[in-house]
């Protein structure tokens, strides 16, 4: 059974960079046709896709966050990392790591990775609050 566990700081100062980790067990992050996404939910709002990484290592980002978000992976540790730079209070949210099985063309992936009902494994989420 695949398990995802997110970790990171609870409180971040505005303008700083936050780094979140997703540790995966029970499945390899290099398994073909699977994507690993970061998804967030601000208080009182709907889920928002931040970005994801495919089994090949190629990354995809939400257009609204592409300039500030960076997703990487550590294959040896089976871990996915999200770095979000220049954070503001608008970045306050619960951040989730999740897995989806998908085949897509590069041009289609960002849209196809936003079908949240198709994700088959989720972490418990980690709260990130941006405040001074």
JSON list of C-alpha atoms in Angstrom, two decimals:
[
{"chain": "A", "resi": 1, "resn": "UNK", "atom": "CA", "xyz": [0.00, 0.00, 0.00]},
{"chain": "A", "resi": 2, "resn": "UNK", "atom": "CA", "xyz": [1.43, 3.32, -1.03]},
{"chain": "A", "resi": 3, "resn": "UNK", "atom": "CA", "xyz": [1.88, 5.92, 1.68]},
{"chain": "A", "resi": 4, "resn": "UNK", "atom": "CA", "xyz": [2.82, 9.57, 1.32]},
{"chain": "A", "resi": 5, "resn": "UNK", "atom": "CA", "xyz": [4.00, 11.69, 4.20]},
{"chain": "A", "resi": 6, "resn": "UNK", "atom": "CA", "xyz": [4.52, 15.44, 3.86]},
{"chain": "A", "resi": 7, "resn": "UNK", "atom": "CA", "xyz": [6.83, 17.43, 6.07]},
{"chain": "A", "resi": 8, "resn": "UNK", "atom": "CA", "xyz": [7.97, 21.01, 6.32]},
{"chain": "A", "resi": 9, "resn": "UNK", "atom": "CA", "xyz": [7.84, 24.17, 8.43]},
{"chain": "A", "resi": 10, "resn": "UNK", "atom": "CA", "xyz": [4.56, 25.25, 9.94]},
{"chain": "A", "resi": 11, "resn": "UNK", "atom": "CA", "xyz": [5.33, 28.97, 9.83]},
{"chain": "A", "resi": 12, "resn": "UNK", "atom": "CA", "xyz": [7.17, 30.90, 7.15]},
{"chain": "A", "resi": 13, "resn": "UNK", "atom": "CA", "xyz": [8.01, 34.59, 6.96]},
{"chain": "A", "resi": 14, "resn": "UNK", "atom": "CA", "xyz": [6.74, 36.54, 3.95]},
{"chain": "A", "resi": 15, "resn": "UNK", "atom": "CA", "xyz": [9.21, 36.80, 1.06]},
{"chain": "A", "resi": 16, "resn": "UNK", "atom": "CA", "xyz": [11.04, 33.68, 2.20]},
{"chain": "A", "resi": 17, "resn": "UNK", "atom": "CA", "xyz": [11.26, 30.32, 0.47]},
{"chain": "A", "resi": 18, "resn": "UNK", "atom": "CA", "xyz": [9.44, 27.32, 1.88]},
{"chain": "A", "resi": 19, "resn": "UNK", "atom": "CA", "xyz": [10.63, 23.79, 1.23]},
{"chain": "A", "resi": 20, "resn": "UNK", "atom": "CA", "xyz": [8.30, 20.82, 1.65]},
{"chain": "A", "resi": 21, "resn": "UNK", "atom": "CA", "xyz": [9.16, 17.15, 1.37]},
{"chain": "A", "resi": 22, "resn": "UNK", "atom": "CA", "xyz": [6.98, 14.18, 0.46]},
{"chain": "A", "resi": 23, "resn": "UNK", "atom": "CA", "xyz": [8.33, 10.81, 1.51]},
{"chain": "A", "resi": 24, "resn": "UNK", "atom": "CA", "xyz": [6.85, 7.91, -0.43]},
{"chain": "A", "resi": 25, "resn": "UNK", "atom": "CA", "xyz": [6.71, 4.28, 0.66]},
{"chain": "A", "resi": 26, "resn": "UNK", "atom": "CA", "xyz": [5.07, 1.25, -0.92]},
{"chain": "A", "resi": 27, "resn": "UNK", "atom": "CA", "xyz": [5.72, 2.48, -4.46]},
{"chain": "A", "resi": 28, "resn": "UNK", "atom": "CA", "xyz": [8.57, 3.87, -6.49]},
{"chain": "A", "resi": 29, "resn": "UNK", "atom": "CA", "xyz": [8.39, 7.44, -7.72]},
{"chain": "A", "resi": 30, "resn": "UNK", "atom": "CA", "xyz": [9.94, 6.22, -10.99]},
{"chain": "A", "resi": 31, "resn": "UNK", "atom": "CA", "xyz": [7.12, 3.79, -11.82]},
{"chain": "A", "resi": 32, "resn": "UNK", "atom": "CA", "xyz": [6.04, 4.45, -15.39]},
{"chain": "A", "resi": 33, "resn": "UNK", "atom": "CA", "xyz": [2.82, 6.38, -16.08]},
{"chain": "A", "resi": 34, "resn": "UNK", "atom": "CA", "xyz": [2.52, 7.76, -12.59]},
{"chain": "A", "resi": 35, "resn": "UNK", "atom": "CA", "xyz": [2.75, 11.41, -11.63]},
{"chain": "A", "resi": 36, "resn": "UNK", "atom": "CA", "xyz": [3.36, 12.88, -8.21]},
{"chain": "A", "resi": 37, "resn": "UNK", "atom": "CA", "xyz": [1.75, 16.23, -7.57]},
{"chain": "A", "resi": 38, "resn": "UNK", "atom": "CA", "xyz": [1.71, 18.95, -4.98]},
{"chain": "A", "resi": 39, "resn": "UNK", "atom": "CA", "xyz": [-1.80, 20.22, -4.35]},
{"chain": "A", "resi": 40, "resn": "UNK", "atom": "CA", "xyz": [-2.80, 22.86, -1.85]},
{"chain": "A", "resi": 41, "resn": "UNK", "atom": "CA", "xyz": [-5.96, 24.10, -0.21]},
{"chain": "A", "resi": 42, "resn": "UNK", "atom": "CA", "xyz": [-6.05, 27.62, 1.20]},
{"chain": "A", "resi": 43, "resn": "UNK", "atom": "CA", "xyz": [-8.47, 28.21, 4.07]},
{"chain": "A", "resi": 44, "resn": "UNK", "atom": "CA", "xyz": [-12.04, 28.38, 2.83]},
{"chain": "A", "resi": 45, "resn": "UNK", "atom": "CA", "xyz": [-11.03, 27.69, -0.78]},
{"chain": "A", "resi": 46, "resn": "UNK", "atom": "CA", "xyz": [-10.93, 24.77, -3.17]},
{"chain": "A", "resi": 47, "resn": "UNK", "atom": "CA", "xyz": [-8.02, 22.52, -3.98]},
{"chain": "A", "resi": 48, "resn": "UNK", "atom": "CA", "xyz": [-5.38, 24.08, -6.20]},
{"chain": "A", "resi": 49, "resn": "UNK", "atom": "CA", "xyz": [-2.81, 22.15, -8.20]},
{"chain": "A", "resi": 50, "resn": "UNK", "atom": "CA", "xyz": [0.70, 23.52, -7.69]},
{"chain": "A", "resi": 51, "resn": "UNK", "atom": "CA", "xyz": [2.68, 21.22, -9.94]},
{"chain": "A", "resi": 52, "resn": "UNK", "atom": "CA", "xyz": [3.86, 17.68, -10.47]},
{"chain": "A", "resi": 53, "resn": "UNK", "atom": "CA", "xyz": [6.65, 15.40, -11.59]},
{"chain": "A", "resi": 54, "resn": "UNK", "atom": "CA", "xyz": [6.37, 12.38, -13.83]},
{"chain": "A", "resi": 55, "resn": "UNK", "atom": "CA", "xyz": [8.16, 9.05, -13.68]},
{"chain": "A", "resi": 56, "resn": "UNK", "atom": "CA", "xyz": [10.74, 10.38, -16.14]},
{"chain": "A", "resi": 57, "resn": "UNK", "atom": "CA", "xyz": [11.52, 13.33, -13.90]},
{"chain": "A", "resi": 58, "resn": "UNK", "atom": "CA", "xyz": [9.86, 15.91, -16.12]},
{"chain": "A", "resi": 59, "resn": "UNK", "atom": "CA", "xyz": [8.09, 18.60, -14.14]},
{"chain": "A", "resi": 60, "resn": "UNK", "atom": "CA", "xyz": [4.91, 20.54, -14.78]},
{"chain": "A", "resi": 61, "resn": "UNK", "atom": "CA", "xyz": [3.60, 23.62, -13.01]},
{"chain": "A", "resi": 62, "resn": "UNK", "atom": "CA", "xyz": [0.49, 25.67, -12.61]},
{"chain": "A", "resi": 63, "resn": "UNK", "atom": "CA", "xyz": [0.93, 28.76, -14.81]},
{"chain": "A", "resi": 64, "resn": "UNK", "atom": "CA", "xyz": [0.12, 31.00, -11.86]},
{"chain": "A", "resi": 65, "resn": "UNK", "atom": "CA", "xyz": [2.91, 29.49, -9.74]},
{"chain": "A", "resi": 66, "resn": "UNK", "atom": "CA", "xyz": [5.46, 28.50, -12.36]},
{"chain": "A", "resi": 67, "resn": "UNK", "atom": "CA", "xyz": [7.72, 31.49, -11.67]},
{"chain": "A", "resi": 68, "resn": "UNK", "atom": "CA", "xyz": [8.00, 30.64, -7.96]},
{"chain": "A", "resi": 69, "resn": "UNK", "atom": "CA", "xyz": [7.61, 26.87, -7.68]},
{"chain": "A", "resi": 70, "resn": "UNK", "atom": "CA", "xyz": [10.25, 24.22, -8.16]},
{"chain": "A", "resi": 71, "resn": "UNK", "atom": "CA", "xyz": [9.68, 20.47, -7.83]},
{"chain": "A", "resi": 72, "resn": "UNK", "atom": "CA", "xyz": [12.51, 18.00, -7.60]},
{"chain": "A", "resi": 73, "resn": "UNK", "atom": "CA", "xyz": [12.93, 14.39, -6.65]},
{"chain": "A", "resi": 74, "resn": "UNK", "atom": "CA", "xyz": [15.44, 12.24, -4.84]},
{"chain": "A", "resi": 75, "resn": "UNK", "atom": "CA", "xyz": [15.19, 8.76, -6.33]},
{"chain": "A", "resi": 76, "resn": "UNK", "atom": "CA", "xyz": [17.44, 7.16, -3.73]},
{"chain": "A", "resi": 77, "resn": "UNK", "atom": "CA", "xyz": [15.23, 8.46, -0.93]},
{"chain": "A", "resi": 78, "resn": "UNK", "atom": "CA", "xyz": [12.01, 8.06, -2.93]},
{"chain": "A", "resi": 79, "resn": "UNK", "atom": "CA", "xyz": [11.11, 11.62, -2.09]},
{"chain": "A", "resi": 80, "resn": "UNK", "atom": "CA", "xyz": [9.52, 14.57, -3.85]},
{"chain": "A", "resi": 81, "resn": "UNK", "atom": "CA", "xyz": [10.36, 18.14, -2.82]},
{"chain": "A", "resi": 82, "resn": "UNK", "atom": "CA", "xyz": [8.51, 21.39, -3.43]},
{"chain": "A", "resi": 83, "resn": "UNK", "atom": "CA", "xyz": [10.22, 24.73, -3.07]},
{"chain": "A", "resi": 84, "resn": "UNK", "atom": "CA", "xyz": [8.05, 27.83, -3.24]},
{"chain": "A", "resi": 85, "resn": "UNK", "atom": "CA", "xyz": [9.88, 31.14, -3.33]},
{"chain": "A", "resi": 86, "resn": "UNK", "atom": "CA", "xyz": [8.84, 34.65, -2.34]},
{"chain": "A", "resi": 87, "resn": "UNK", "atom": "CA", "xyz": [5.86, 33.46, -0.36]},
{"chain": "A", "resi": 88, "resn": "UNK", "atom": "CA", "xyz": [3.03, 35.74, 0.67]},
{"chain": "A", "resi": 89, "resn": "UNK", "atom": "CA", "xyz": [0.01, 35.30, 2.92]},
{"chain": "A", "resi": 90, "resn": "UNK", "atom": "CA", "xyz": [-1.81, 34.04, -0.19]},
{"chain": "A", "resi": 91, "resn": "UNK", "atom": "CA", "xyz": [0.36, 30.93, -0.02]},
{"chain": "A", "resi": 92, "resn": "UNK", "atom": "CA", "xyz": [-1.04, 29.96, 3.37]},
{"chain": "A", "resi": 93, "resn": "UNK", "atom": "CA", "xyz": [-2.63, 26.56, 2.84]},
{"chain": "A", "resi": 94, "resn": "UNK", "atom": "CA", "xyz": [-2.59, 22.87, 3.61]},
{"chain": "A", "resi": 95, "resn": "UNK", "atom": "CA", "xyz": [-0.17, 21.31, 1.16]},
{"chain": "A", "resi": 96, "resn": "UNK", "atom": "CA", "xyz": [-0.76, 17.76, -0.04]},
{"chain": "A", "resi": 97, "resn": "UNK", "atom": "CA", "xyz": [1.36, 15.32, -1.95]},
{"chain": "A", "resi": 98, "resn": "UNK", "atom": "CA", "xyz": [-0.64, 12.93, -4.13]},
{"chain": "A", "resi": 99, "resn": "UNK", "atom": "CA", "xyz": [-0.28, 10.29, -6.85]},
{"chain": "A", "resi": 100, "resn": "UNK", "atom": "CA", "xyz": [-2.15, 9.86, -10.11]},
{"chain": "A", "resi": 101, "resn": "UNK", "atom": "CA", "xyz": [-1.85, 7.35, -12.92]},
{"chain": "A", "resi": 102, "resn": "UNK", "atom": "CA", "xyz": [-1.92, 9.22, -16.18]},
{"chain": "A", "resi": 103, "resn": "UNK", "atom": "CA", "xyz": [-0.57, 9.24, -19.70]},
{"chain": "A", "resi": 104, "resn": "UNK", "atom": "CA", "xyz": [-0.42, 12.62, -21.36]},
{"chain": "A", "resi": 105, "resn": "UNK", "atom": "CA", "xyz": [1.40, 14.74, -23.85]},
{"chain": "A", "resi": 106, "resn": "UNK", "atom": "CA", "xyz": [3.55, 17.52, -22.46]},
{"chain": "A", "resi": 107, "resn": "UNK", "atom": "CA", "xyz": [1.03, 20.10, -23.62]},
{"chain": "A", "resi": 108, "resn": "UNK", "atom": "CA", "xyz": [-1.87, 18.27, -21.98]},
{"chain": "A", "resi": 109, "resn": "UNK", "atom": "CA", "xyz": [-0.29, 17.21, -18.71]},
{"chain": "A", "resi": 110, "resn": "UNK", "atom": "CA", "xyz": [-0.90, 20.38, -16.67]},
{"chain": "A", "resi": 111, "resn": "UNK", "atom": "CA", "xyz": [-4.61, 20.23, -17.34]},
{"chain": "A", "resi": 112, "resn": "UNK", "atom": "CA", "xyz": [-4.91, 16.45, -16.96]},
{"chain": "A", "resi": 113, "resn": "UNK", "atom": "CA", "xyz": [-3.10, 16.51, -13.64]},
{"chain": "A", "resi": 114, "resn": "UNK", "atom": "CA", "xyz": [-5.82, 18.71, -12.15]},
{"chain": "A", "resi": 115, "resn": "UNK", "atom": "CA", "xyz": [-8.53, 16.02, -12.05]},
{"chain": "A", "resi": 116, "resn": "UNK", "atom": "CA", "xyz": [-8.35, 15.57, -8.31]},
{"chain": "A", "resi": 117, "resn": "UNK", "atom": "CA", "xyz": [-10.89, 12.75, -8.20]},
{"chain": "A", "resi": 118, "resn": "UNK", "atom": "CA", "xyz": [-8.46, 10.58, -10.18]},
{"chain": "A", "resi": 119, "resn": "UNK", "atom": "CA", "xyz": [-5.70, 10.74, -7.60]},
{"chain": "A", "resi": 120, "resn": "UNK", "atom": "CA", "xyz": [-5.44, 7.36, -5.88]},
{"chain": "A", "resi": 121, "resn": "UNK", "atom": "CA", "xyz": [-3.12, 8.18, -2.99]},
{"chain": "A", "resi": 122, "resn": "UNK", "atom": "CA", "xyz": [-2.84, 11.28, -0.81]},
{"chain": "A", "resi": 123, "resn": "UNK", "atom": "CA", "xyz": [-0.70, 12.32, 2.08]},
{"chain": "A", "resi": 124, "resn": "UNK", "atom": "CA", "xyz": [-2.24, 13.68, 5.25]},
{"chain": "A", "resi": 125, "resn": "UNK", "atom": "CA", "xyz": [-1.24, 17.22, 4.31]},
{"chain": "A", "resi": 126, "resn": "UNK", "atom": "CA", "xyz": [0.98, 19.73, 6.02]},
{"chain": "A", "resi": 127, "resn": "UNK", "atom": "CA", "xyz": [-0.16, 23.18, 7.13]},
{"chain": "A", "resi": 128, "resn": "UNK", "atom": "CA", "xyz": [1.96, 26.09, 5.96]},
{"chain": "A", "resi": 129, "resn": "UNK", "atom": "CA", "xyz": [1.19, 29.52, 7.38]},
{"chain": "A", "resi": 130, "resn": "UNK", "atom": "CA", "xyz": [2.88, 32.59, 5.96]},
{"chain": "A", "resi": 131, "resn": "UNK", "atom": "CA", "xyz": [3.06, 35.31, 8.58]},
{"chain": "A", "resi": 132, "resn": "UNK", "atom": "CA", "xyz": [5.52, 37.70, 10.13]}
]
